[in-house]
CSV table of C-alpha atoms in Angstrom, one decimal:
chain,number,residue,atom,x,y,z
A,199,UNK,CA,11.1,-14.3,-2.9
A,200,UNK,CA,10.1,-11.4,-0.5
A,201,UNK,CA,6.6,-12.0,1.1
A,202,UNK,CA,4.6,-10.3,4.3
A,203,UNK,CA,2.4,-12.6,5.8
A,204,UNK,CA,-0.5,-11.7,8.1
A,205,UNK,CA,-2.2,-14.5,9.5
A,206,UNK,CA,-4.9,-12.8,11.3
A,207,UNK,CA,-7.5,-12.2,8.6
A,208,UNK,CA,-10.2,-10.3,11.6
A,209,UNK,CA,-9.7,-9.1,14.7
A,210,UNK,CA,-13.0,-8.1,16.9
A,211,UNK,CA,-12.3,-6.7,20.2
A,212,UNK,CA,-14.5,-4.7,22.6
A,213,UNK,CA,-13.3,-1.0,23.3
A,214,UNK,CA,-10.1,-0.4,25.6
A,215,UNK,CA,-8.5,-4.3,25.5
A,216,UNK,CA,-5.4,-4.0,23.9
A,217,UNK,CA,-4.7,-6.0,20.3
A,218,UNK,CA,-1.9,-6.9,18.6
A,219,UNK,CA,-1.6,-7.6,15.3
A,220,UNK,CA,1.0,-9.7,13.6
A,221,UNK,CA,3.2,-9.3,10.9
A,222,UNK,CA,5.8,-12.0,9.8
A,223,UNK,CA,8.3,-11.1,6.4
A,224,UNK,CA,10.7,-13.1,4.3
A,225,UNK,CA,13.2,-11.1,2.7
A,226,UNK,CA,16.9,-12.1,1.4
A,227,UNK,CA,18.3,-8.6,1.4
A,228,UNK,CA,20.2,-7.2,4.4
A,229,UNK,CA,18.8,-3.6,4.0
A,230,UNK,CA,14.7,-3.5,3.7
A,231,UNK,CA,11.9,-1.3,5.1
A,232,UNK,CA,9.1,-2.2,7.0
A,233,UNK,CA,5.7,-0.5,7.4
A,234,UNK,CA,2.2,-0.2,8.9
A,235,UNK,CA,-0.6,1.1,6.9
A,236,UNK,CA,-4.1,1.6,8.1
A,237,UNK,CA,-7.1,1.7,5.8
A,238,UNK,CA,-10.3,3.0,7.4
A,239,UNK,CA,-13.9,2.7,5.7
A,240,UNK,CA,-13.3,5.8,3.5
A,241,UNK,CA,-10.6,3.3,1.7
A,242,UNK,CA,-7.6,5.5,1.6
A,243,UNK,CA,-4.2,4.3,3.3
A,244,UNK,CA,-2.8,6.1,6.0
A,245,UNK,CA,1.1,5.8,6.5
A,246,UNK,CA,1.6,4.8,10.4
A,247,UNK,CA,5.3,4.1,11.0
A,248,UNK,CA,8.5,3.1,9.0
A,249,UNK,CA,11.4,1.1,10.4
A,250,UNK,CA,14.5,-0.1,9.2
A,251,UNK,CA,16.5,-3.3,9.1
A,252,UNK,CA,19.2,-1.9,11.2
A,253,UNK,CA,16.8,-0.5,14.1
A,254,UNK,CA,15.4,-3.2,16.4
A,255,UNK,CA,14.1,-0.4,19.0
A,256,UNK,CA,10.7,-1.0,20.2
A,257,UNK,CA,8.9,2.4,19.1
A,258,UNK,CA,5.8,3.6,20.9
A,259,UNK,CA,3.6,6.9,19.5
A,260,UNK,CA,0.4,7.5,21.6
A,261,UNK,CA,-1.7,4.1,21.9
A,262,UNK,CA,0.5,2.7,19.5
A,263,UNK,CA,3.6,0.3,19.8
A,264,UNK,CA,5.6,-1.8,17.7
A,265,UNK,CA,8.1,-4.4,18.1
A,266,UNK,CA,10.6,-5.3,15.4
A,267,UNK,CA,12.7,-8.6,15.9
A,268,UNK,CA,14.9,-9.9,13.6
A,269,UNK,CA,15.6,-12.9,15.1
A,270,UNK,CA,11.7,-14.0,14.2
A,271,UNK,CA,11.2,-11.6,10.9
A,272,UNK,CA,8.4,-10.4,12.9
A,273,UNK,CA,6.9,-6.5,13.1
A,274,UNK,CA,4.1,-6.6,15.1
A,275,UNK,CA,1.6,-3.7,16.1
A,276,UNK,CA,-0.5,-2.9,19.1
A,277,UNK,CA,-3.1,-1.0,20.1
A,278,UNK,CA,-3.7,0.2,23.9
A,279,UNK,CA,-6.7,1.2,25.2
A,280,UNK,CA,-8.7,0.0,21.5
A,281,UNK,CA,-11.1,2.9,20.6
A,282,UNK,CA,-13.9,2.2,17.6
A,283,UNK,CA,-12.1,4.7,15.4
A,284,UNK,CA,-9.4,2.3,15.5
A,285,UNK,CA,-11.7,0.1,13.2
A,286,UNK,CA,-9.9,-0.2,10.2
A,287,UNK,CA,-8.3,-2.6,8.0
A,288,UNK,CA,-4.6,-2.7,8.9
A,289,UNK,CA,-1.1,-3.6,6.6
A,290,UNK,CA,2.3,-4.4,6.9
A,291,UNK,CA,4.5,-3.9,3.9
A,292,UNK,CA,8.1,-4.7,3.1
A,293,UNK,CA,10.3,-2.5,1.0
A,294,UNK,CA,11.7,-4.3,-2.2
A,295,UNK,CA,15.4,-3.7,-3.2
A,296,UNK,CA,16.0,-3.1,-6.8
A,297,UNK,CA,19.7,-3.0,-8.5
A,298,UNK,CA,18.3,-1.5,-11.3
A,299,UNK,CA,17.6,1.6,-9.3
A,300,UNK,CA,20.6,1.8,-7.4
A,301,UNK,CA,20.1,-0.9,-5.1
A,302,UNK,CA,16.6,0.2,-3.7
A,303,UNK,CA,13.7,1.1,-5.3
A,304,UNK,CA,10.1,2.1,-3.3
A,305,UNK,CA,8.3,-1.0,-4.3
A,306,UNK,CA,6.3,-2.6,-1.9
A,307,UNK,CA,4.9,-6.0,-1.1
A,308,UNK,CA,1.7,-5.8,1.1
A,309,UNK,CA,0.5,-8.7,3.6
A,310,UNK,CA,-3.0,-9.3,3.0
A,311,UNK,CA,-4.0,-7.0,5.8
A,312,UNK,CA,-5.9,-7.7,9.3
A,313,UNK,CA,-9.5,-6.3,9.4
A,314,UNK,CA,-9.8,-4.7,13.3
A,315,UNK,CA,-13.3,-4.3,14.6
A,316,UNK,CA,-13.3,-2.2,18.1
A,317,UNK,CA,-17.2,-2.8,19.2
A,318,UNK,CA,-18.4,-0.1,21.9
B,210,UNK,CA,-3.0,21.5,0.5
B,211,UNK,CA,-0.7,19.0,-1.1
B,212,UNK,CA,-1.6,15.4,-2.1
B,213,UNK,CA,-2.7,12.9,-4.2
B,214,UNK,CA,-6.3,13.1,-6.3
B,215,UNK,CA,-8.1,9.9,-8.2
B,216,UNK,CA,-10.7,10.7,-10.3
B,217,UNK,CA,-13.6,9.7,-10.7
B,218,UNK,CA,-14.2,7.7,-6.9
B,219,UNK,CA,-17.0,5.9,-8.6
B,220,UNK,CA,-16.9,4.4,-12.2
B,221,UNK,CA,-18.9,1.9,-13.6
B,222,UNK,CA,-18.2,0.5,-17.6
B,223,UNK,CA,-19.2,-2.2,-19.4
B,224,UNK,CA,-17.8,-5.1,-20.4
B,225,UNK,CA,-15.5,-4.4,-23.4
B,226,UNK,CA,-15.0,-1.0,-22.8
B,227,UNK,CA,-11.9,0.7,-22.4
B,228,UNK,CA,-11.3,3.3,-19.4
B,229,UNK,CA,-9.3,5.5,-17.9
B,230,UNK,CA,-8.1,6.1,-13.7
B,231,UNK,CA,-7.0,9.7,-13.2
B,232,UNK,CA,-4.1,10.3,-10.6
B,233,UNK,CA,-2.7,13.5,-10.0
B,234,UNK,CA,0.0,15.0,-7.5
B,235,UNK,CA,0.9,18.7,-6.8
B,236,UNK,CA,3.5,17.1,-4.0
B,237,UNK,CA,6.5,17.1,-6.8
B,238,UNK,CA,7.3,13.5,-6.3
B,239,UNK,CA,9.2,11.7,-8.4
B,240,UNK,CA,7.8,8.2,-7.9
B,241,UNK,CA,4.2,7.0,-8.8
B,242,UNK,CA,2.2,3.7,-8.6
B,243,UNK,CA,-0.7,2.2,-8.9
B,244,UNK,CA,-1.6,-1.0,-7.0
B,245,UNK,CA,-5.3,-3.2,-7.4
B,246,UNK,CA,-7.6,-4.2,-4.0
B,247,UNK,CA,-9.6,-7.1,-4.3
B,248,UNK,CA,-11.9,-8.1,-1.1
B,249,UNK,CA,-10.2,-9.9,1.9
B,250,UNK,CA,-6.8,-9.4,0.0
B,251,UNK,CA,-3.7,-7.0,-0.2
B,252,UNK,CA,-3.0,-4.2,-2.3
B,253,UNK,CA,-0.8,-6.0,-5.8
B,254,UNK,CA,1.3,-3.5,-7.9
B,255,UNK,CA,0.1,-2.8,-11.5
B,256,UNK,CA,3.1,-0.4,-12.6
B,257,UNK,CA,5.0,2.0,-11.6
B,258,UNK,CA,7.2,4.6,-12.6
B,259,UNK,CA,9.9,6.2,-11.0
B,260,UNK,CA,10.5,9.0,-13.3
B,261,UNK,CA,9.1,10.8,-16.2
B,262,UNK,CA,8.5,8.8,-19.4
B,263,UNK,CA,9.4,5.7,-18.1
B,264,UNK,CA,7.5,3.3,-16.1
B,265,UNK,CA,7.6,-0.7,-14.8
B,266,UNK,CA,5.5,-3.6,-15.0
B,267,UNK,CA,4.5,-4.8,-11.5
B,268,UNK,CA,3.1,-8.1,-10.7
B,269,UNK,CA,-0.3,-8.0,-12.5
B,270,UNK,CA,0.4,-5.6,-15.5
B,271,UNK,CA,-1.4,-7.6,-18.0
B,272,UNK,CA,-4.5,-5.6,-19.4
B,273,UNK,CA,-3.2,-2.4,-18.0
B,274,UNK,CA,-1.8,0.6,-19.4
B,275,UNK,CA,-0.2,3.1,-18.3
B,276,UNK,CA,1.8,6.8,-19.5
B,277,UNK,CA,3.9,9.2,-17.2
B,278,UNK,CA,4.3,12.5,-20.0
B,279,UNK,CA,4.2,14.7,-16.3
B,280,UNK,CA,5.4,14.2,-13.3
B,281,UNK,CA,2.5,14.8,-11.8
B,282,UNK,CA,0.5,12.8,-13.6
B,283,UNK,CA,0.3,9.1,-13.9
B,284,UNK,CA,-3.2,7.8,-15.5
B,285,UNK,CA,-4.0,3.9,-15.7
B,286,UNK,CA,-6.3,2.5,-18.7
B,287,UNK,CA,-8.2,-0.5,-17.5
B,288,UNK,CA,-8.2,-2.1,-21.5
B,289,UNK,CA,-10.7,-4.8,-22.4
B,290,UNK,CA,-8.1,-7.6,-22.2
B,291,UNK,CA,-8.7,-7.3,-18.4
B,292,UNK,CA,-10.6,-10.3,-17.9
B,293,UNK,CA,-11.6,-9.0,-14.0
B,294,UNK,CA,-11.3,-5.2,-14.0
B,295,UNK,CA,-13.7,-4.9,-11.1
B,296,UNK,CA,-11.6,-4.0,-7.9
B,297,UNK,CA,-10.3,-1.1,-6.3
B,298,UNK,CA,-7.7,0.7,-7.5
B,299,UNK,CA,-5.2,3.0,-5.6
B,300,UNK,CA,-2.5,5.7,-6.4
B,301,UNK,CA,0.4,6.3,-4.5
B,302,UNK,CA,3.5,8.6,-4.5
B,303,UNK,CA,6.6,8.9,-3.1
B,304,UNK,CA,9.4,11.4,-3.5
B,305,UNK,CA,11.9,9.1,-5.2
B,306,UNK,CA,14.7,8.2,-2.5
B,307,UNK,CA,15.1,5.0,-1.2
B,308,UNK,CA,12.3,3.6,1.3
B,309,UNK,CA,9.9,6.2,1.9
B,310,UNK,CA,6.7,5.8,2.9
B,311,UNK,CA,4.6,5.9,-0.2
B,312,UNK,CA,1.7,8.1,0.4
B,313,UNK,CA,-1.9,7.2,-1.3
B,314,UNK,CA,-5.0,8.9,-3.0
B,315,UNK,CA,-8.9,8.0,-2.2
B,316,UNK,CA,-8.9,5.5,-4.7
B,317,UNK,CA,-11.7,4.4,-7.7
B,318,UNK,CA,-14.0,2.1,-7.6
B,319,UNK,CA,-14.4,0.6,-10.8
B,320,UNK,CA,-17.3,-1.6,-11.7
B,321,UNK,CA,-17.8,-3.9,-14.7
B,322,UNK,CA,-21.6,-4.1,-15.5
């Protein structure tokens, strides 16, 4: 069965330390999606970054990072430099593959998320 | 501007009441969803539908209801056989091809007085 699996249920950290938050996955197919949602306050989910499978490059946009490795099912995010309007409560998600949709389908499987408190 | 809407953001209903989650889309996707938060846990799929006029039980489709007549319209009835309807509930969308980011409404808060 596929799973995400965040560990870290809250995070509090004072502004500008960096924080990483972890994301581990279980997945039996060899072609998946992974992704980074943050939900602020306001509760709606903001799309962050999508990586495939087949792409183990380190990608950085702005104060944000992530590092994908196979080898550990891991895709982990960090934060540089942590601002309070990072505050937020942050998920990984894992594409589901389904052959009744030619093989891949846009259903996802959430981790349980990581709440993020920046204090000032 | 294009993107998802969820009316009401707010509902309240009492217990044995049928209602019904608004989600509209004017960004012509082909894909919608709805998934149910619960405190301290993740978002869970309710159904989906990946075209119109057919849709998909997700994990937790029992007491749910859902119709997909438009494509850019995918409502959600909360029925009275929901034994815990209070939660809040999200809409997504997604354009249809494989493993695109979904993108998501406000959300509704329902509450079950």
């Amino acid at each position: 069965a596929q799973k995400v699996t965040q560990a870290q249920t809250e995070i509090s950290v004072v502004e500008k330390e960096d924080v990483t938050l972890d994301c581990v996955y279980e997945t039996r197919d060899t072609t998946y999606y992974l992704f980074w949602y943050k939900q602020p306050p306001s509760g709606e989910l903001v799309f962050l970054i999508r990586r495939n499978s087949f792409d183990e490059q380190n990608e950085i946009s702005g104060r944000y990072s992530w590092n994908f490795q196979k080898s550990t099912s891991s895709f982990n995010f960090t934060i540089t430099a942590s601002q309070v309007v990072d505050s937020a409560v942050y998920f990984c998600a894992l594409s589901e593959a389904n052959p009744n949709y030619g093989g891949a389908t846009n259903k996802l499987i959430f981790g349980t998320g990581t709440l993020l408190a920046v204090q000032p | 501007d294009g993107g998802i809407t969820q009316s009401p953001k707010y509902l309240f209903r009492k217990e044995g009441q049928n209602v019904t989650l608004s989600c509209e889309q004017n960004l012509n996707h082909d894909a919608m969803y709805w998934y149910r938060q619960d405190p301290g846990q993740g978002l869970r799929l309710i159904y989906y539908s990946q075209i119109v006029n057919d849709f998909q039980k997700g994990d937790i489709a029992e007491g749910y209801s859902v119709s997909r007549e438009k494509k850019e319209s995918f409502p959600l009835t909360v029925t009275s056989a929901q034994k815990n309807p209070t939660a809040f509930y999200l809409c997504a969308s997604t354009p249809g091809s494989s493993y695109n980011e979904q993108f998501f409404g406000p959300g509704t808060r329902l509450t079950v007085l």
